[in-house]
Amino acid sequence: MKNTKVKQLFNNTILFGIGNFGSKILVLLLVPIYTASLTTSQYGFVDLVINVVNVLTPIFALSVYEAVFRDQLDGELDQVKKERAFFLAIEITLVSLVFYALVLLVGANWLPRGMSYVVLLGLILVFLQNIQNLFGQYVRGNGHTVRYTLNGLITAGTLFVISVLLVYYWHMGVVGYICSIIFSVVVSILILGPATPRWRLTSVFKRISLSELKSMLRYSIPMIPNAIIWWLFNGVVRFGILFAVGVSANGLFAAAAKLPSIISVVVYIFTQAWELNAVQAAEEDDNQFYTLIINGFIIVEFTISLFLIMFSQPIGQIFIGGEFALGWRLIPGLLMANFWYGLATILGVNYMVSRKTSGLGLSTALGFIVTVIGLSIFLPLFKIYGAIIALNLGYLSMVVYRIIDTKEMMEIKYLQLAISAGVLLVATILVTNQNKFNMLENSSWFGLGMMLVLLAYWRIIIKVFKEIIGFLNDRFL
């Protein structure tokens, strides 16, 4: 049975990885097209609009698509109840659309000339993204991972083609940028739609149940802060640097954050796959498998983080050259912050599994408060490095809270985790203060750090290798 779980987790991780990396490559190719077609002010403005849209999307319909996903994984619910959750989420989304449309109509008179069109397009995009998320979570929760992956690739390809037409060839500027995203989201909905339950607009609201509504919102509302965690933390840190250090330092920080974001992508891909297995493991009371995956994840994330930290100078100078070249010194600290962020994210799955999502919201709020306090203390003392310290403390506080709050679900190896964190901290300090990169020296430090952690986790590593060998035997022999 365990080999079957490992096989399922492996296959889902590969599929989600193909979809996510393929999509991100296509989107990355759009950057030179946007920069060649838009002025700096247009690009800055539309980037702000899209960020606001991304923040408003989970708030708009109270993250009900997360509740739909969880219900699809529940082995105790029959298909009728799972579909009722889907219909209820549609009802909430439609009510939200009416509410926000009325707010827009009332507030339209106070908007600057020309802004009403952008705001209207933004509202349409928020609504469509909620429908897309709702359809996507239903499809993913029901195991249609191939359709889900193809949807990501086709949607990104559509965005690329339409953006080239509207923004590059037809010079539609900000409106073309937003319309291209809207068009790609519509295509996504059309791809995902056939795999969702059939419903009619005229009969949707006949299914409303107050008890089911309360249950759904009790689960979904605490997940809103977690859904916008990146914008919460990144926003407060960026504003802190902007006001305390200056615009150029803020640009340096933004450029340096590109490399650490690789870890975030890997974590996101694995989390998508792990969510599908975690509920099953919990329902079968398989704490051993649950513990194995969490600790195995820590080892893999540590290895990637340590490697990138030790070689952040040469890698960073490739990613951020020119006037941003000195920004490589910020990368080690940001990589360590992303290590904590990744661990906090994977621990956040525990709340989804147990349906006790209030702890998810509380831990995110705690991390945000710690980050703000850290900024007020360390920014004046250490300037831009103070922001990195604050970010690390914020994510670390989330990890500590989530480990303590969900300790009954898995066994975290505290000593081993402390050793891993200590190795990363020492590596971060060494590399940040290194004047000249030395391949032999840095490789030696990487090897020493890996040896310490491998010795600390040797029992877990043996178990992981046994699972991998068993999986390979089942698959190829």
Short mmCIF file of C-alpha atoms in Angstrom, two decimals:
data_model
loop_
_atom_site.label_atom_id
_atom_site.label_comp_id
_atom_site.label_asym_id
_atom_site.label_seq_id
_atom_site.Cartn_x
_atom_site.Cartn_y
_atom_site.Cartn_z
CA MET A 1 0.00 0.00 0.00
CA LYS A 2 2.82 2.39 0.92
CA ASN A 3 4.57 1.83 -2.41
CA THR A 4 1.28 2.69 -4.11
CA LYS A 5 1.17 5.98 -2.18
CA VAL A 6 4.77 6.76 -3.12
CA LYS A 7 4.00 5.97 -6.76
CA GLN A 8 0.94 8.24 -6.71
CA LEU A 9 2.90 11.06 -5.03
CA PHE A 10 5.76 10.69 -7.53
CA ASN A 11 3.45 10.68 -10.57
CA ASN A 12 1.46 13.68 -9.36
CA THR A 13 4.64 15.63 -8.58
CA ILE A 14 5.98 14.98 -12.09
CA LEU A 15 2.69 15.98 -13.73
CA PHE A 16 2.30 19.16 -11.69
CA GLY A 17 5.97 19.92 -12.28
CA ILE A 18 5.55 19.68 -16.05
CA GLY A 19 2.50 21.94 -15.93
CA ASN A 20 4.02 24.55 -13.64
CA PHE A 21 7.49 24.79 -15.15
CA GLY A 22 6.10 24.71 -18.70
CA SER A 23 3.68 27.50 -17.86
CA LYS A 24 6.33 29.60 -16.13
CA ILE A 25 8.74 29.29 -19.07
CA LEU A 26 6.06 30.55 -21.47
CA VAL A 27 5.16 33.41 -19.14
CA LEU A 28 8.86 34.25 -18.72
CA LEU A 29 9.17 34.56 -22.51
CA LEU A 30 6.52 37.28 -22.40
CA VAL A 31 8.69 39.61 -20.30
CA PRO A 32 10.78 40.97 -23.23
CA ILE A 33 7.56 41.39 -25.26
CA TYR A 34 5.95 43.41 -22.47
CA THR A 35 9.05 45.53 -21.87
CA ALA A 36 9.35 46.25 -25.61
CA SER A 37 5.67 47.18 -25.98
CA LEU A 38 4.87 49.06 -22.76
CA THR A 39 6.40 52.16 -21.21
CA THR A 40 7.89 51.82 -17.73
CA SER A 41 4.90 53.65 -16.24
CA GLN A 42 2.44 51.39 -18.10
CA TYR A 43 4.30 48.25 -17.04
CA GLY A 44 4.50 49.43 -13.44
CA PHE A 45 0.79 50.33 -13.41
CA VAL A 46 -0.45 47.07 -14.93
CA ASP A 47 1.83 45.07 -12.62
CA LEU A 48 0.19 46.84 -9.68
CA VAL A 49 -3.29 46.11 -11.11
CA ILE A 50 -2.54 42.39 -11.52
CA ASN A 51 -1.09 42.19 -8.00
CA VAL A 52 -4.25 43.80 -6.61
CA VAL A 53 -6.36 41.33 -8.62
CA ASN A 54 -4.37 38.40 -7.22
CA VAL A 55 -4.86 39.67 -3.67
CA LEU A 56 -8.60 40.29 -4.20
CA THR A 57 -9.27 36.89 -5.83
CA PRO A 58 -9.38 34.82 -2.59
CA ILE A 59 -11.10 37.69 -0.73
CA PHE A 60 -13.75 38.12 -3.46
CA ALA A 61 -15.41 34.72 -2.88
CA LEU A 62 -13.92 33.97 0.57
CA SER A 63 -11.60 31.20 -0.76
CA VAL A 64 -14.55 28.80 -1.09
CA TYR A 65 -12.71 26.91 -3.84
CA GLU A 66 -10.36 25.63 -1.12
CA ALA A 67 -13.32 24.08 0.71
CA VAL A 68 -14.49 22.46 -2.53
CA PHE A 69 -11.05 20.87 -3.01
CA ARG A 70 -11.02 19.49 0.55
CA ASP A 71 -14.50 18.00 0.18
CA GLN A 72 -13.49 16.17 -3.01
CA LEU A 73 -10.73 14.38 -1.06
CA ASP A 74 -13.01 13.33 1.81
CA GLY A 75 -13.53 9.57 1.64
CA GLU A 76 -16.53 9.78 3.98
CA LEU A 77 -18.57 12.04 1.66
CA ASP A 78 -20.61 10.59 -1.18
CA GLN A 79 -20.57 12.10 -4.67
CA VAL A 80 -23.87 13.95 -4.12
CA LYS A 81 -22.46 15.87 -1.13
CA LYS A 82 -19.26 16.62 -3.03
CA GLU A 83 -21.26 18.09 -5.89
CA ARG A 84 -23.41 20.10 -3.45
CA ALA A 85 -20.22 21.72 -2.15
CA PHE A 86 -19.33 22.66 -5.72
CA PHE A 87 -22.78 24.19 -6.36
CA LEU A 88 -22.69 26.08 -3.05
CA ALA A 89 -19.32 27.59 -3.98
CA ILE A 90 -20.79 28.79 -7.29
CA GLU A 91 -23.66 30.43 -5.40
CA ILE A 92 -21.24 32.31 -3.13
CA THR A 93 -19.14 33.41 -6.11
CA LEU A 94 -22.20 34.72 -7.99
CA VAL A 95 -23.44 36.63 -4.93
CA SER A 96 -19.96 38.15 -4.56
CA LEU A 97 -20.05 39.25 -8.20
CA VAL A 98 -23.36 41.08 -7.67
CA PHE A 99 -22.06 42.74 -4.49
CA TYR A 100 -18.80 43.97 -6.03
CA ALA A 101 -20.57 45.08 -9.21
CA LEU A 102 -22.88 47.28 -7.11
CA VAL A 103 -19.88 48.72 -5.26
CA LEU A 104 -18.23 49.47 -8.61
CA LEU A 105 -21.36 51.20 -9.95
CA VAL A 106 -21.64 53.36 -6.83
CA GLY A 107 -17.94 54.22 -6.79
CA ALA A 108 -17.52 54.75 -10.54
CA ASN A 109 -18.22 58.50 -10.27
CA TRP A 110 -15.22 58.99 -7.98
CA LEU A 111 -12.76 57.21 -10.28
CA PRO A 112 -10.40 59.26 -12.51
CA ARG A 113 -11.33 59.40 -16.19
CA GLY A 114 -10.24 56.24 -17.99
CA MET A 115 -9.75 54.28 -14.75
CA SER A 116 -13.29 52.88 -14.72
CA TYR A 117 -12.48 50.63 -17.71
CA VAL A 118 -9.42 49.22 -15.96
CA VAL A 119 -11.35 48.66 -12.72
CA LEU A 120 -14.17 46.96 -14.64
CA LEU A 121 -11.69 44.66 -16.40
CA GLY A 122 -10.08 43.96 -13.03
CA LEU A 123 -13.45 42.98 -11.53
CA ILE A 124 -14.18 40.68 -14.49
CA LEU A 125 -10.75 39.07 -14.07
CA VAL A 126 -11.26 38.55 -10.33
CA PHE A 127 -14.62 36.85 -10.97
CA LEU A 128 -13.28 34.65 -13.77
CA GLN A 129 -10.22 33.64 -11.73
CA ASN A 130 -12.52 32.52 -8.92
CA ILE A 131 -14.50 30.37 -11.38
CA GLN A 132 -11.22 29.05 -12.80
CA ASN A 133 -9.94 28.22 -9.29
CA LEU A 134 -13.25 26.58 -8.39
CA PHE A 135 -13.24 24.40 -11.51
CA GLY A 136 -9.53 23.66 -11.12
CA GLN A 137 -9.80 22.58 -7.49
CA TYR A 138 -12.77 20.34 -8.28
CA VAL A 139 -10.87 18.72 -11.16
CA ARG A 140 -7.66 18.30 -9.12
CA GLY A 141 -9.53 16.97 -6.10
CA ASN A 142 -11.20 14.30 -8.23
CA GLY A 143 -7.87 13.04 -9.55
CA HIS A 144 -7.98 14.48 -13.09
CA THR A 145 -4.31 15.46 -12.87
CA VAL A 146 -3.61 15.07 -16.61
CA ARG A 147 -6.45 17.44 -17.53
CA TYR A 148 -5.29 19.81 -14.78
CA THR A 149 -1.72 19.78 -16.11
CA LEU A 150 -2.74 20.21 -19.76
CA ASN A 151 -4.97 23.08 -18.69
CA GLY A 152 -1.97 24.91 -17.23
CA LEU A 153 0.10 24.45 -20.39
CA ILE A 154 -2.69 25.38 -22.82
CA THR A 155 -3.69 28.41 -20.74
CA ALA A 156 -0.10 29.67 -20.68
CA GLY A 157 0.22 29.09 -24.43
CA THR A 158 -3.01 31.00 -25.04
CA LEU A 159 -1.79 33.87 -22.88
CA PHE A 160 1.45 34.00 -24.87
CA VAL A 161 -0.26 34.10 -28.29
CA ILE A 162 -2.97 36.61 -27.30
CA SER A 163 -0.45 38.86 -25.53
CA VAL A 164 1.72 38.98 -28.64
CA LEU A 165 -1.32 39.98 -30.71
CA LEU A 166 -2.91 42.52 -28.36
CA VAL A 167 0.13 44.05 -26.67
CA TYR A 168 2.91 43.72 -29.26
CA TYR A 169 1.19 43.91 -32.68
CA TRP A 170 -1.99 45.87 -31.93
CA HIS A 171 -0.40 48.13 -29.27
CA MET A 172 -3.40 47.96 -26.92
CA GLY A 173 -1.21 48.70 -23.88
CA VAL A 174 -2.61 48.15 -20.39
CA VAL A 175 -6.07 47.15 -21.66
CA GLY A 176 -4.53 44.60 -24.05
CA TYR A 177 -2.41 43.18 -21.22
CA ILE A 178 -5.44 42.62 -18.97
CA CYS A 179 -7.67 41.39 -21.83
CA SER A 180 -5.08 38.77 -22.81
CA ILE A 181 -5.16 37.38 -19.27
CA ILE A 182 -8.98 37.41 -19.28
CA PHE A 183 -9.04 35.51 -22.59
CA SER A 184 -6.61 32.87 -21.29
CA VAL A 185 -8.67 32.38 -18.11
CA VAL A 186 -11.82 31.88 -20.23
CA VAL A 187 -9.99 29.20 -22.24
CA SER A 188 -8.97 27.54 -18.96
CA ILE A 189 -12.60 27.50 -17.77
CA LEU A 190 -13.68 25.90 -21.06
CA ILE A 191 -11.03 23.17 -20.64
CA LEU A 192 -11.88 22.42 -17.01
CA GLY A 193 -15.65 22.86 -17.29
CA PRO A 194 -16.51 19.50 -18.95
CA ALA A 195 -15.02 17.65 -15.94
CA THR A 196 -17.25 19.49 -13.42
CA PRO A 197 -20.90 18.75 -12.50
CA ARG A 198 -23.53 20.19 -14.82
CA TRP A 199 -25.52 23.08 -13.43
CA ARG A 200 -28.01 25.67 -14.61
CA LEU A 201 -28.03 29.28 -13.51
CA THR A 202 -31.81 29.20 -12.96
CA SER A 203 -31.61 26.31 -10.50
CA VAL A 204 -28.37 27.05 -8.67
CA PHE A 205 -29.84 28.97 -5.71
CA LYS A 206 -32.41 26.25 -4.96
CA ARG A 207 -29.60 24.22 -3.40
CA ILE A 208 -28.67 26.72 -0.65
CA SER A 209 -28.32 25.15 2.82
CA LEU A 210 -27.51 27.44 5.76
CA SER A 211 -25.71 24.72 7.72
CA GLU A 212 -23.57 23.77 4.71
CA LEU A 213 -22.85 27.44 4.05
CA LYS A 214 -21.62 27.97 7.64
CA SER A 215 -19.49 24.83 7.46
CA MET A 216 -17.89 25.89 4.18
CA LEU A 217 -17.14 29.44 5.33
CA ARG A 218 -15.80 28.21 8.67
CA TYR A 219 -13.24 26.23 6.68
CA SER A 220 -12.47 28.69 3.87
CA ILE A 221 -12.32 32.14 5.52
CA PRO A 222 -9.24 31.37 7.72
CA MET A 223 -7.44 30.31 4.52
CA ILE A 224 -7.63 33.79 3.00
CA PRO A 225 -4.51 35.13 4.82
CA ASN A 226 -2.58 32.04 3.77
CA ALA A 227 -3.67 32.52 0.14
CA ILE A 228 -2.21 36.04 0.07
CA ILE A 229 0.79 35.31 2.31
CA TRP A 230 3.33 36.15 -0.39
CA TRP A 231 1.80 39.57 -1.03
CA LEU A 232 1.42 40.24 2.73
CA PHE A 233 5.03 39.51 3.62
CA ASN A 234 6.61 40.74 0.40
CA GLY A 235 4.55 43.94 0.47
CA VAL A 236 5.40 44.95 4.03
CA VAL A 237 9.10 44.18 3.51
CA ARG A 238 9.26 46.11 0.23
CA PHE A 239 7.56 49.16 1.76
CA GLY A 240 9.86 48.94 4.79
CA ILE A 241 12.96 48.94 2.58
CA LEU A 242 11.54 51.70 0.39
CA PHE A 243 10.97 54.11 3.27
CA ALA A 244 13.93 53.15 5.48
CA VAL A 245 16.68 52.54 2.90
CA GLY A 246 15.53 53.89 -0.47
CA VAL A 247 14.27 53.08 -3.96
CA SER A 248 17.55 51.61 -5.24
CA ALA A 249 17.77 49.22 -2.29
CA ASN A 250 14.21 48.13 -2.97
CA GLY A 251 15.14 47.37 -6.59
CA LEU A 252 18.20 45.44 -5.42
CA PHE A 253 16.03 43.37 -3.07
CA ALA A 254 13.50 42.67 -5.84
CA ALA A 255 16.25 41.50 -8.22
CA ALA A 256 17.92 39.32 -5.57
CA ALA A 257 14.60 37.60 -4.77
CA LYS A 258 14.48 35.99 -8.24
CA LEU A 259 16.79 33.06 -7.43
CA PRO A 260 15.21 32.13 -4.06
CA SER A 261 11.82 32.04 -5.77
CA ILE A 262 12.96 28.78 -7.42
CA ILE A 263 12.48 27.07 -4.05
CA SER A 264 8.98 28.52 -3.80
CA VAL A 265 8.07 27.00 -7.18
CA VAL A 266 9.41 23.57 -6.16
CA VAL A 267 7.51 23.77 -2.85
CA TYR A 268 4.30 24.77 -4.64
CA ILE A 269 4.56 21.83 -7.04
CA PHE A 270 5.21 19.29 -4.28
CA THR A 271 2.46 20.75 -2.08
CA GLN A 272 -0.08 20.33 -4.89
CA ALA A 273 0.85 16.65 -5.15
CA TRP A 274 1.15 16.05 -1.39
CA GLU A 275 -2.32 17.47 -0.67
CA LEU A 276 -3.83 14.63 -2.72
CA ASN A 277 -2.03 11.99 -0.60
CA ALA A 278 -2.10 13.66 2.81
CA VAL A 279 -5.86 13.27 3.37
CA GLN A 280 -5.71 9.58 2.45
CA ALA A 281 -2.76 9.01 4.80
CA ALA A 282 -4.61 10.76 7.65
CA GLU A 283 -7.86 8.83 7.03
CA GLU A 284 -5.90 5.55 7.15
CA ASP A 285 -4.13 6.80 10.31
CA ASP A 286 -0.78 6.22 8.59
CA ASN A 287 1.34 8.56 10.74
CA GLN A 288 4.51 6.72 9.74
CA PHE A 289 4.06 7.55 6.05
CA TYR A 290 3.00 11.11 6.92
CA THR A 291 6.11 11.60 9.08
CA LEU A 292 8.37 10.06 6.44
CA ILE A 293 7.17 12.45 3.74
CA ILE A 294 7.44 15.59 5.92
CA ASN A 295 10.98 14.78 7.10
CA GLY A 296 12.00 13.65 3.61
CA PHE A 297 10.75 16.99 2.30
CA ILE A 298 12.91 18.82 4.87
CA ILE A 299 16.01 16.92 3.71
CA VAL A 300 15.38 17.67 0.02
CA GLU A 301 14.58 21.33 0.67
CA PHE A 302 17.69 21.66 2.85
CA THR A 303 19.89 20.15 0.12
CA ILE A 304 18.57 22.54 -2.56
CA SER A 305 18.86 25.53 -0.20
CA LEU A 306 22.41 24.73 0.93
CA PHE A 307 23.59 24.19 -2.64
CA LEU A 308 22.12 27.50 -3.84
CA ILE A 309 23.50 29.34 -0.80
CA MET A 310 27.05 28.03 -1.24
CA PHE A 311 27.05 28.86 -4.97
CA SER A 312 24.84 31.96 -4.82
CA GLN A 313 27.62 34.31 -5.95
CA PRO A 314 28.28 32.78 -9.42
CA ILE A 315 24.64 31.77 -9.93
CA GLY A 316 23.37 35.13 -8.69
CA GLN A 317 25.66 37.08 -11.02
CA ILE A 318 24.12 35.18 -13.94
CA PHE A 319 20.57 35.93 -12.79
CA ILE A 320 21.18 39.55 -11.77
CA GLY A 321 23.99 41.19 -13.67
CA GLY A 322 24.79 44.80 -14.50
CA GLU A 323 24.05 47.42 -11.86
CA PHE A 324 22.28 44.79 -9.73
CA ALA A 325 25.38 42.54 -9.53
CA LEU A 326 26.08 43.32 -5.85
CA GLY A 327 22.62 42.01 -5.00
CA TRP A 328 24.02 38.47 -4.84
CA ARG A 329 24.97 39.13 -1.19
CA LEU A 330 21.26 39.28 -0.35
CA ILE A 331 20.54 35.89 -1.92
CA PRO A 332 21.83 33.60 0.90
CA GLY A 333 19.59 35.26 3.51
CA LEU A 334 16.60 35.19 1.17
CA LEU A 335 17.24 31.51 0.43
CA MET A 336 17.14 30.75 4.15
CA ALA A 337 13.88 32.70 4.45
CA ASN A 338 12.49 30.61 1.59
CA PHE A 339 13.56 27.45 3.43
CA TRP A 340 11.32 28.47 6.35
CA TYR A 341 8.58 29.56 3.95
CA GLY A 342 8.64 26.16 2.24
CA LEU A 343 8.46 24.31 5.54
CA ALA A 344 5.61 26.55 6.73
CA THR A 345 3.76 25.82 3.48
CA ILE A 346 4.08 22.04 3.73
CA LEU A 347 3.03 22.15 7.40
CA GLY A 348 0.03 24.21 6.32
CA VAL A 349 -1.30 21.09 4.58
CA ASN A 350 -1.92 19.65 8.08
CA TYR A 351 -4.68 22.21 8.62
CA MET A 352 -6.29 21.32 5.31
CA VAL A 353 -6.25 17.64 6.27
CA SER A 354 -7.70 18.16 9.76
CA ARG A 355 -10.15 20.88 8.58
CA LYS A 356 -8.93 23.03 11.51
CA THR A 357 -8.01 25.98 9.31
CA SER A 358 -8.28 28.59 12.08
CA GLY A 359 -4.70 27.68 13.03
CA LEU A 360 -3.63 28.43 9.47
CA GLY A 361 -4.94 31.98 9.69
CA LEU A 362 -3.57 32.53 13.21
CA SER A 363 -0.08 31.30 12.31
CA THR A 364 0.01 33.54 9.22
CA ALA A 365 -1.11 36.52 11.33
CA LEU A 366 1.61 35.72 13.89
CA GLY A 367 4.27 35.55 11.17
CA PHE A 368 3.11 38.85 9.72
CA ILE A 369 3.20 40.59 13.13
CA VAL A 370 6.68 39.20 13.88
CA THR A 371 7.89 40.43 10.47
CA VAL A 372 6.55 43.95 11.11
CA ILE A 373 8.14 44.07 14.58
CA GLY A 374 11.39 42.70 13.13
CA LEU A 375 11.41 45.40 10.46
CA SER A 376 10.96 48.14 13.06
CA ILE A 377 13.89 46.77 15.08
CA PHE A 378 16.39 45.54 12.47
CA LEU A 379 15.87 47.89 9.50
CA PRO A 380 17.37 50.91 11.32
CA LEU A 381 20.28 48.78 12.55
CA PHE A 382 21.19 46.67 9.51
CA LYS A 383 19.40 48.45 6.62
CA ILE A 384 18.44 46.02 3.83
CA TYR A 385 19.89 43.04 5.72
CA GLY A 386 17.57 43.92 8.59
CA ALA A 387 14.62 43.28 6.27
CA ILE A 388 15.98 39.82 5.48
CA ILE A 389 16.39 39.08 9.20
CA ALA A 390 12.79 40.18 9.83
CA LEU A 391 11.53 38.00 6.98
CA ASN A 392 13.37 34.97 8.37
CA LEU A 393 11.95 35.55 11.85
CA GLY A 394 8.43 35.94 10.46
CA TYR A 395 8.51 32.66 8.54
CA LEU A 396 10.31 30.89 11.41
CA SER A 397 7.56 31.92 13.86
CA MET A 398 4.99 30.40 11.47
CA VAL A 399 6.95 27.14 11.36
CA VAL A 400 7.24 26.93 15.15
CA TYR A 401 3.52 27.65 15.61
CA ARG A 402 2.46 25.08 13.01
CA ILE A 403 4.79 22.37 14.35
CA ILE A 404 3.43 22.79 17.89
CA ASP A 405 -0.19 23.14 16.75
CA THR A 406 -0.21 20.01 14.55
CA LYS A 407 2.30 17.83 16.40
CA GLU A 408 -0.24 15.01 16.85
CA MET A 409 -0.31 14.46 13.06
CA MET A 410 3.38 13.73 12.52
CA GLU A 411 6.71 13.41 14.29
CA ILE A 412 9.15 16.20 13.43
CA LYS A 413 12.78 15.43 14.27
CA TYR A 414 13.47 18.59 16.29
CA LEU A 415 17.20 18.06 16.85
CA GLN A 416 17.78 17.23 13.19
CA LEU A 417 15.77 20.26 12.08
CA ALA A 418 17.80 22.46 14.44
CA ILE A 419 21.05 21.07 12.99
CA SER A 420 19.79 21.74 9.45
CA ALA A 421 18.85 25.31 10.36
CA GLY A 422 22.21 25.83 12.07
CA VAL A 423 24.10 24.63 8.99
CA LEU A 424 22.07 26.95 6.74
CA LEU A 425 22.65 29.89 9.10
CA VAL A 426 26.43 29.34 9.20
CA ALA A 427 26.52 28.93 5.40
CA THR A 428 24.48 32.12 4.97
CA ILE A 429 26.84 34.16 7.17
CA LEU A 430 29.96 32.72 5.50
CA VAL A 431 28.82 33.34 1.92
CA THR A 432 27.33 36.78 2.61
CA ASN A 433 30.69 37.95 3.96
CA GLN A 434 32.77 36.19 1.28
CA ASN A 435 34.63 38.65 -0.94
CA LYS A 436 35.70 36.25 -3.68
CA PHE A 437 34.09 32.98 -4.69
CA ASN A 438 36.33 29.94 -4.24
CA MET A 439 35.03 26.75 -5.87
CA LEU A 440 37.11 24.38 -3.72
CA GLU A 441 36.32 26.17 -0.46
CA ASN A 442 32.59 26.49 -1.12
CA SER A 443 32.32 22.90 -2.37
CA SER A 444 34.06 21.71 0.80
CA TRP A 445 31.65 23.66 3.01
CA PHE A 446 28.72 22.25 1.03
CA GLY A 447 30.04 18.70 1.49
CA LEU A 448 30.59 19.23 5.23
CA GLY A 449 27.11 20.65 5.71
CA MET A 450 25.52 17.79 3.79
CA MET A 451 27.50 15.23 5.80
CA LEU A 452 26.30 16.68 9.12
CA VAL A 453 22.66 16.67 8.07
CA LEU A 454 22.83 13.22 6.44
CA LEU A 455 24.28 11.83 9.66
CA ALA A 456 21.53 13.53 11.66
CA TYR A 457 18.77 12.14 9.43
CA TRP A 458 20.34 8.75 8.64
CA ARG A 459 17.34 6.71 9.88
CA ILE A 460 14.89 8.75 7.80
CA ILE A 461 17.18 8.55 4.75
CA ILE A 462 17.36 4.74 4.98
CA LYS A 463 13.54 4.58 5.12
CA VAL A 464 13.25 6.93 2.14
CA PHE A 465 15.69 4.82 0.11
CA LYS A 466 13.73 1.67 0.96
CA GLU A 467 10.55 3.32 -0.30
CA ILE A 468 12.30 4.48 -3.48
CA ILE A 469 13.74 1.01 -4.15
CA GLY A 470 10.32 -0.55 -3.55
CA PHE A 471 8.73 1.97 -5.88
CA LEU A 472 11.32 1.31 -8.62
CA ASN A 473 10.87 -2.45 -8.26
CA ASP A 474 7.10 -2.12 -8.65
CA ARG A 475 7.44 0.22 -11.61
CA PHE A 476 10.23 -1.30 -13.68
CA LEU A 477 10.80 -4.90 -12.54
#
